[in-house]
Amino acid sequence: MGILKRNVSSKSTAGSAITIIAEGNKFCGDMSIVGKMHIDGAFEGNVSSLDSISIGKAGHVRGLIKAKTVDVCGLLEGEVICDELHIEAGGQVRAIVESKQMSINPQGCFVGERRIKEVGALADNS
C-alpha cells in the first residue's frame, strides 16, 4: 500500500511545486527551486527559492539560504538573504541576515548580524 496516490500532484494550489526534506533525512549540496520548500530534516549547503522556505521544529539548516520568505521553527546557521524572515517560538537563527523585514517571536532566538535589504540596490564588492 503506497502513501501517495498516483493521481495527486506535487503542485501546490498556487501552481508551484513543494519540496520537502522529511525528518530523519539529510541533504548535502546546492539546490535551486522554483516553488516552496519545507525542511524537517537536515540540510547542509546552499538553497535558493523564488518562493518561501520553512524550517520545521526538527529541521536543521547550515549554509546559505535565498528566498522571498523564510520561516524558522528549528535551527538555521549560516547566511540568509530574503525579503521577510520570521523566527517562530522555539526557532533559532545564528546567521548573517539580509532582509527587508524581520520578526522574532519572544520565544525565538537570533544571534548574528542583520543588514536591511534595500529595494533595487546592487551589491558592491569593491
Backbone as a chain_set.jsonl record, in Angstrom:
{"seq": "MGILKRNVSSKSTAGSAITIIAEGNKFCGDMSIVGKMHIDGAFEGNVSSLDSISIGKAGHVRGLIKAKTVDVCGLLEGEVICDELHIEAGGQVRAIVESKQMSINPQGCFVGERRIKEVGALADNS", "coords": {"N": [[0.84, -1.175, 0.0], [0.698, 2.12, -0.966], [1.85, 5.361, 0.118], [1.459, 7.789, -1.179], [-0.952, 8.879, -3.527], [-1.449, 8.039, -6.949], [-2.706, 9.862, -8.642], [-2.436, 12.306, -7.424], [-0.991, 15.424, -7.455], [2.274, 16.936, -7.027], [2.084, 19.567, -6.923], [1.388, 22.778, -5.528], [-1.515, 24.714, -4.518], [-1.115, 27.154, -5.702], [0.198, 26.532, -7.971], [2.911, 25.981, -8.016], [5.621, 23.743, -7.336], [6.116, 21.813, -4.309], [8.788, 21.219, -2.246], [10.032, 18.828, -0.05], [11.999, 18.008, 2.725], [12.056, 15.478, 4.728], [11.804, 14.667, 8.27], [14.57, 12.984, 9.707], [15.887, 12.596, 7.357], [18.73, 13.597, 5.354], [20.261, 16.141, 3.5], [22.904, 17.129, 1.453], [24.495, 19.661, -0.3], [23.908, 21.788, -3.183], [20.944, 23.548, -4.021], [18.402, 24.643, -6.155], [15.265, 25.949, -6.377], [11.943, 26.421, -7.701], [9.47, 26.636, -6.452], [7.882, 26.307, -3.221], [9.554, 25.286, -0.174], [9.989, 22.913, 2.414], [11.649, 22.062, 5.351], [12.29, 19.502, 7.483], [14.2, 17.805, 8.155], [17.752, 17.439, 7.937], [19.752, 19.867, 6.37], [22.487, 20.747, 4.485], [24.31, 23.12, 2.908], [23.737, 25.177, 0.01], [20.746, 26.859, -0.734], [18.241, 28.078, -2.874], [15.203, 29.777, -3.492], [12.403, 30.838, -5.382], [10.162, 31.318, -4.041], [8.942, 30.531, -0.879], [10.735, 29.352, 2.044], [10.533, 27.065, 4.612], [11.479, 26.087, 7.877], [11.041, 23.409, 9.846], [10.246, 22.354, 13.277], [11.941, 20.189, 13.825], [13.867, 20.62, 11.983], [17.141, 21.365, 10.659], [19.306, 23.585, 9.361], [22.237, 24.371, 7.632], [24.119, 26.727, 6.093], [23.798, 28.74, 3.104], [20.888, 30.544, 2.521], [18.551, 31.643, 0.196], [15.623, 33.315, -0.406], [12.199, 34.349, -0.965], [10.549, 34.496, 1.315], [11.347, 33.418, 4.6], [10.69, 31.119, 7.089], [11.278, 30.154, 10.372], [11.285, 27.519, 12.583], [12.912, 25.683, 13.622], [16.405, 25.145, 13.596], [18.666, 27.388, 12.161], [21.671, 28.023, 10.625], [24.199, 30.112, 9.389], [23.96, 31.98, 6.504], [21.492, 34.297, 5.413], [19.443, 35.517, 2.873], [16.774, 37.399, 2.145], [13.351, 38.595, 1.617], [11.538, 38.622, 3.736], [11.952, 37.526, 7.056], [10.948, 35.28, 9.459], [11.098, 34.375, 12.735], [9.985, 31.879, 14.601], [8.333, 30.694, 17.669], [10.592, 28.871, 19.583], [12.299, 28.693, 17.463], [15.6, 29.092, 16.132], [18.025, 31.273, 14.979], [21.186, 31.599, 13.816], [23.037, 33.579, 12.318], [24.168, 35.611, 9.515], [22.109, 38.017, 8.368], [20.294, 39.32, 5.676], [17.665, 41.253, 5.068], [14.417, 42.627, 4.202], [12.31, 42.767, 5.999], [11.947, 41.621, 9.38], [10.921, 39.422, 11.875], [10.681, 38.404, 15.265], [9.614, 35.982, 17.393], [8.815, 36.185, 20.887], [9.718, 33.834, 22.149], [11.618, 32.98, 20.422], [14.974, 32.872, 18.982], [17.692, 34.918, 18.08], [20.91, 35.207, 16.939], [23.453, 37.018, 15.743], [24.054, 39.007, 12.844], [22.254, 41.627, 11.325], [21.406, 43.005, 8.255], [19.772, 45.584, 6.519], [17.866, 44.972, 3.731], [17.932, 46.672, 0.773], [15.627, 47.942, -1.593], [16.104, 47.368, -4.95], [18.828, 47.89, -4.786], [22.218, 47.381, -5.654], [24.703, 44.954, -4.987], [27.851, 45.899, -3.796], [31.002, 44.945, -4.167], [33.519, 46.042, -3.927]], "CA": [[0.0, 0.0, 0.0], [1.508, 3.333, -1.087], [1.465, 6.525, 0.898], [0.993, 8.813, -2.105], [-1.835, 8.418, -4.597], [-0.864, 8.321, -8.258], [-3.338, 10.996, -9.302], [-2.213, 13.517, -6.647], [0.177, 16.15, -7.945], [3.121, 17.578, -6.021], [1.894, 21.003, -7.1], [0.56, 23.458, -4.542], [-2.662, 25.356, -5.132], [-0.642, 28.291, -6.485], [0.77, 26.016, -9.197], [4.34, 25.694, -7.923], [5.912, 22.508, -6.618], [6.563, 21.891, -2.92], [9.887, 20.299, -1.984], [10.056, 18.508, 1.383], [13.032, 17.127, 3.276], [11.378, 14.988, 5.927], [12.591, 14.376, 9.469], [15.355, 11.754, 9.581], [16.62, 12.645, 6.098], [19.79, 14.596, 5.293], [20.646, 16.539, 2.152], [24.103, 17.958, 1.39], [24.721, 20.138, -1.654], [23.261, 23.026, -3.595], [19.624, 23.302, -4.573], [17.686, 25.814, -6.646], [13.902, 25.52, -6.627], [11.017, 27.458, -8.134], [8.347, 26.74, -5.519], [8.091, 26.329, -1.773], [10.348, 24.193, 0.384], [9.851, 22.711, 3.854], [12.743, 21.211, 5.823], [12.174, 18.946, 8.828], [15.406, 17.007, 8.337], [18.992, 18.208, 7.954], [20.162, 20.381, 5.067], [23.773, 21.43, 4.55], [24.661, 23.61, 1.58], [23.101, 26.408, -0.427], [19.433, 26.657, -1.336], [17.559, 29.296, -3.282], [13.823, 29.558, -3.909], [11.677, 32.029, -5.812], [9.003, 31.406, -3.15], [9.273, 30.524, 0.548], [11.393, 28.196, 2.656], [10.207, 26.956, 6.035], [12.265, 25.099, 8.614], [10.198, 22.885, 10.913], [10.836, 22.214, 14.608], [13.019, 19.201, 13.789], [14.766, 20.984, 10.897], [18.448, 21.973, 10.942], [19.893, 24.024, 8.099], [23.538, 25.03, 7.747], [24.543, 27.176, 4.772], [23.241, 29.971, 2.567], [19.501, 30.442, 2.077], [17.994, 32.792, -0.512], [14.215, 33.074, -0.692], [11.335, 35.505, -0.75], [10.175, 34.442, 2.728], [11.947, 32.311, 5.356], [10.065, 30.899, 8.397], [12.152, 29.244, 11.112], [10.837, 26.933, 13.852], [14.024, 24.835, 14.038], [17.711, 25.791, 13.706], [19.257, 27.872, 10.921], [23.014, 28.555, 10.835], [24.868, 30.486, 8.15], [23.649, 33.269, 5.906], [20.134, 34.351, 4.878], [19.091, 36.679, 2.059], [15.343, 37.247, 1.9], [12.525, 39.777, 1.817], [10.964, 38.514, 5.076], [12.411, 36.445, 7.926], [10.108, 35.123, 10.641], [11.62, 33.392, 13.681], [8.84, 31.475, 15.413], [8.631, 30.178, 19.014], [11.487, 27.716, 19.529], [13.206, 28.827, 16.329], [16.908, 29.683, 16.409], [18.781, 31.704, 13.799], [22.556, 32.021, 14.117], [23.403, 33.858, 10.935], [24.192, 36.958, 8.966], [20.815, 38.123, 7.697], [19.973, 40.494, 4.869], [16.227, 41.156, 4.834], [13.623, 43.852, 4.248], [11.546, 42.683, 7.239], [12.354, 40.53, 10.265], [10.136, 39.345, 13.107], [11.166, 37.384, 16.184], [8.702, 35.641, 18.48], [9.525, 36.285, 22.175], [10.357, 32.56, 22.475], [12.583, 32.687, 19.373], [16.343, 33.295, 19.293], [18.502, 35.409, 16.968], [22.28, 35.57, 17.27], [24.122, 37.297, 14.484], [24.062, 40.363, 12.33], [21.213, 41.873, 10.343], [21.526, 44.151, 7.357], [18.492, 45.859, 5.877], [17.936, 44.804, 2.288], [17.352, 47.821, 0.086], [14.971, 47.616, -2.846], [16.8, 47.832, -6.146], [20.248, 48.174, -4.547], [23.149, 46.373, -6.165], [25.8, 44.666, -4.047], [29.133, 46.466, -4.202], [32.037, 44.127, -3.532], [34.841, 46.651, -4.072]], "C": [[0.887, 1.239, 0.0], [0.968, 4.469, -0.238], [0.874, 7.606, 0.001], [0.119, 8.193, -3.177], [-1.245, 8.84, -5.931], [-1.45, 9.572, -8.903], [-3.194, 12.304, -8.526], [-0.911, 14.158, -7.106], [0.989, 16.71, -6.785], [3.025, 19.089, -6.129], [1.041, 21.56, -5.971], [-0.593, 24.127, -5.272], [-2.26, 26.555, -5.975], [0.037, 27.84, -7.777], [2.259, 25.747, -9.141], [4.555, 24.468, -7.047], [6.351, 22.786, -5.184], [7.63, 20.82, -2.724], [9.977, 20.09, -0.48], [11.258, 17.624, 1.684], [12.497, 16.71, 4.639], [12.347, 14.706, 7.063], [13.289, 13.03, 9.305], [16.169, 11.69, 8.298], [17.648, 13.768, 6.122], [20.128, 14.861, 3.836], [21.871, 17.42, 2.251], [24.302, 18.362, -0.067], [24.019, 21.447, -1.909], [21.946, 22.706, -4.279], [18.994, 24.619, -4.99], [16.286, 25.355, -7.02], [13.021, 26.708, -7.005], [9.945, 27.696, -7.086], [8.759, 26.816, -4.069], [8.921, 25.13, -1.336], [10.106, 24.132, 1.885], [10.909, 21.708, 4.285], [12.473, 20.799, 7.265], [13.369, 18.059, 9.143], [16.617, 17.915, 8.425], [19.355, 18.611, 6.533], [21.469, 21.128, 5.257], [24.177, 21.818, 3.139], [23.959, 24.917, 1.294], [21.762, 26.077, -1.069], [18.836, 28.008, -1.69], [16.181, 28.926, -3.815], [13.218, 30.876, -4.346], [10.476, 32.277, -4.91], [9.48, 31.41, -1.702], [9.963, 29.234, 0.968], [11.012, 28.206, 4.123], [11.03, 25.835, 6.645], [11.429, 24.678, 9.813], [10.963, 22.727, 12.217], [12.008, 21.245, 14.633], [14.069, 19.543, 12.729], [16.044, 21.655, 11.368], [19.093, 22.291, 9.602], [21.201, 24.744, 8.384], [23.978, 25.406, 6.334], [23.919, 28.496, 4.4], [21.828, 29.712, 2.067], [19.114, 31.746, 1.407], [16.556, 32.456, -0.854], [13.431, 34.358, -0.489], [10.992, 35.601, 0.737], [10.834, 33.235, 3.372], [11.277, 32.276, 6.734], [10.876, 29.846, 9.131], [11.498, 28.823, 12.429], [11.938, 26.05, 14.437], [15.298, 25.65, 14.166], [18.243, 26.146, 12.323], [20.59, 28.531, 11.246], [23.624, 28.91, 9.486], [24.549, 31.879, 7.697], [22.27, 33.203, 5.261], [19.974, 35.644, 4.091], [17.633, 36.496, 1.666], [14.624, 38.589, 2.001], [11.988, 39.797, 3.249], [11.533, 37.306, 5.81], [11.538, 36.439, 9.167], [10.709, 34.023, 11.509], [10.494, 33.096, 14.656], [9.294, 30.998, 16.792], [9.47, 28.907, 18.886], [12.483, 27.769, 18.385], [14.495, 29.517, 16.736], [17.598, 30.029, 15.092], [20.118, 32.23, 14.283], [23.195, 32.302, 12.759], [23.619, 35.342, 10.68], [22.951, 37.048, 8.082], [20.744, 39.422, 6.915], [18.502, 40.374, 4.497], [15.571, 42.523, 4.865], [12.87, 43.91, 5.579], [12.029, 41.484, 8.05], [11.477, 40.575, 11.503], [10.64, 38.183, 13.942], [10.129, 37.189, 17.277], [9.475, 35.759, 19.799], [10.207, 34.984, 22.616], [11.339, 32.112, 21.392], [13.944, 33.249, 19.746], [17.044, 33.736, 18.016], [19.86, 35.816, 17.499], [22.98, 35.804, 15.942], [24.084, 38.759, 14.133], [22.96, 40.488, 11.298], [21.52, 43.136, 9.561], [20.174, 44.34, 6.679], [18.686, 45.793, 4.371], [17.218, 45.979, 1.632], [16.781, 47.385, -1.252], [15.77, 48.208, -4.005], [18.287, 48.13, -5.959], [21.1, 47.029, -5.088], [24.258, 46.186, -5.15], [27.09, 45.221, -4.625], [30.229, 45.727, -3.455], [33.422, 44.75, -3.646], [35.39, 47.134, -2.775]], "O": [[1.737, 1.391, 0.877], [-0.221, 4.522, 0.078], [-0.098, 8.264, 0.373], [0.415, 7.108, -3.679], [-0.609, 9.89, -6.026], [-0.752, 10.27, -9.639], [-3.77, 13.316, -8.925], [0.137, 13.513, -7.14], [0.462, 16.932, -5.695], [3.797, 19.811, -5.499], [0.097, 20.916, -5.511], [-0.647, 24.111, -6.502], [-2.999, 26.937, -6.882], [0.414, 28.678, -8.596], [2.831, 25.315, -10.143], [3.773, 24.19, -6.138], [6.886, 23.852, -4.88], [7.395, 19.646, -3.008], [9.996, 21.055, 0.283], [11.506, 16.63, 1.001], [12.489, 17.499, 5.584], [13.547, 14.529, 6.85], [12.695, 12.062, 8.831], [17.042, 10.834, 8.157], [17.471, 14.767, 6.819], [20.265, 13.934, 3.037], [21.893, 18.361, 3.044], [24.282, 17.516, -0.961], [23.588, 22.132, -0.982], [21.836, 21.729, -5.02], [19.051, 25.601, -4.249], [16.122, 24.482, -7.872], [13.323, 27.853, -6.669], [9.55, 28.839, -6.854], [9.831, 27.316, -3.728], [8.987, 24.109, -2.02], [10.027, 25.164, 2.551], [11.06, 20.646, 3.681], [12.432, 21.642, 8.161], [13.529, 17.611, 10.278], [16.523, 19.034, 8.929], [19.278, 17.804, 5.608], [21.56, 22.033, 6.087], [24.365, 20.959, 2.278], [23.625, 25.672, 2.207], [21.654, 25.132, -1.85], [18.912, 28.96, -0.913], [16.006, 27.913, -4.492], [13.49, 31.917, -3.748], [9.838, 33.326, -5.0], [10.338, 32.214, -1.338], [9.804, 28.184, 0.347], [11.147, 29.224, 4.802], [11.251, 24.79, 6.034], [11.141, 25.49, 10.692], [12.175, 22.938, 12.266], [12.967, 21.451, 15.377], [15.06, 18.826, 12.594], [16.046, 22.41, 12.341], [19.39, 21.396, 8.811], [21.274, 25.61, 9.256], [24.186, 24.54, 5.484], [23.551, 29.285, 5.27], [21.592, 28.785, 1.293], [19.317, 32.824, 1.965], [16.284, 31.447, -1.505], [13.93, 35.327, 0.082], [11.129, 36.664, 1.342], [10.883, 32.157, 2.779], [11.29, 33.27, 7.46], [11.138, 28.771, 8.591], [11.196, 29.66, 13.28], [11.898, 25.709, 15.619], [15.291, 26.723, 14.77], [18.267, 25.306, 11.423], [20.65, 29.474, 12.035], [23.577, 28.114, 8.549], [24.823, 32.852, 8.399], [21.91, 32.201, 4.644], [20.319, 36.725, 4.57], [17.289, 35.559, 0.945], [15.209, 39.59, 2.416], [11.978, 40.841, 3.901], [11.591, 36.204, 5.264], [11.399, 37.456, 9.847], [10.818, 32.875, 11.077], [10.097, 33.956, 15.442], [10.492, 30.907, 17.058], [9.099, 27.98, 18.166], [13.418, 26.97, 18.342], [14.49, 30.415, 17.577], [17.736, 29.185, 14.206], [20.182, 33.182, 15.061], [23.797, 31.428, 12.135], [23.299, 36.197, 11.506], [22.771, 36.249, 7.163], [21.087, 40.489, 7.424], [18.125, 39.505, 3.71], [16.09, 43.462, 5.47], [12.797, 44.963, 6.213], [12.46, 40.472, 7.497], [11.304, 41.63, 12.113], [10.983, 37.122, 13.419], [9.803, 38.128, 18.004], [10.67, 35.466, 19.833], [11.174, 35.027, 23.378], [11.838, 30.988, 21.438], [14.065, 34.011, 20.706], [17.007, 33.041, 17.001], [19.965, 36.658, 18.391], [23.086, 34.897, 15.116], [24.082, 39.632, 15.001], [22.746, 39.582, 10.492], [21.846, 44.183, 10.122], [19.513, 43.368, 6.312], [19.55, 46.465, 3.809], [16.046, 46.239, 1.904], [17.37, 46.565, -1.956], [16.069, 49.402, -4.025], [18.94, 48.584, -6.9], [20.733, 45.859, -4.983], [24.704, 47.148, -4.524], [27.383, 45.032, -5.805], [30.364, 45.872, -2.24], [34.418, 44.046, -3.476], [36.497, 47.671, -2.735]]}, "num_chains": 1, "name": "protein.A"}
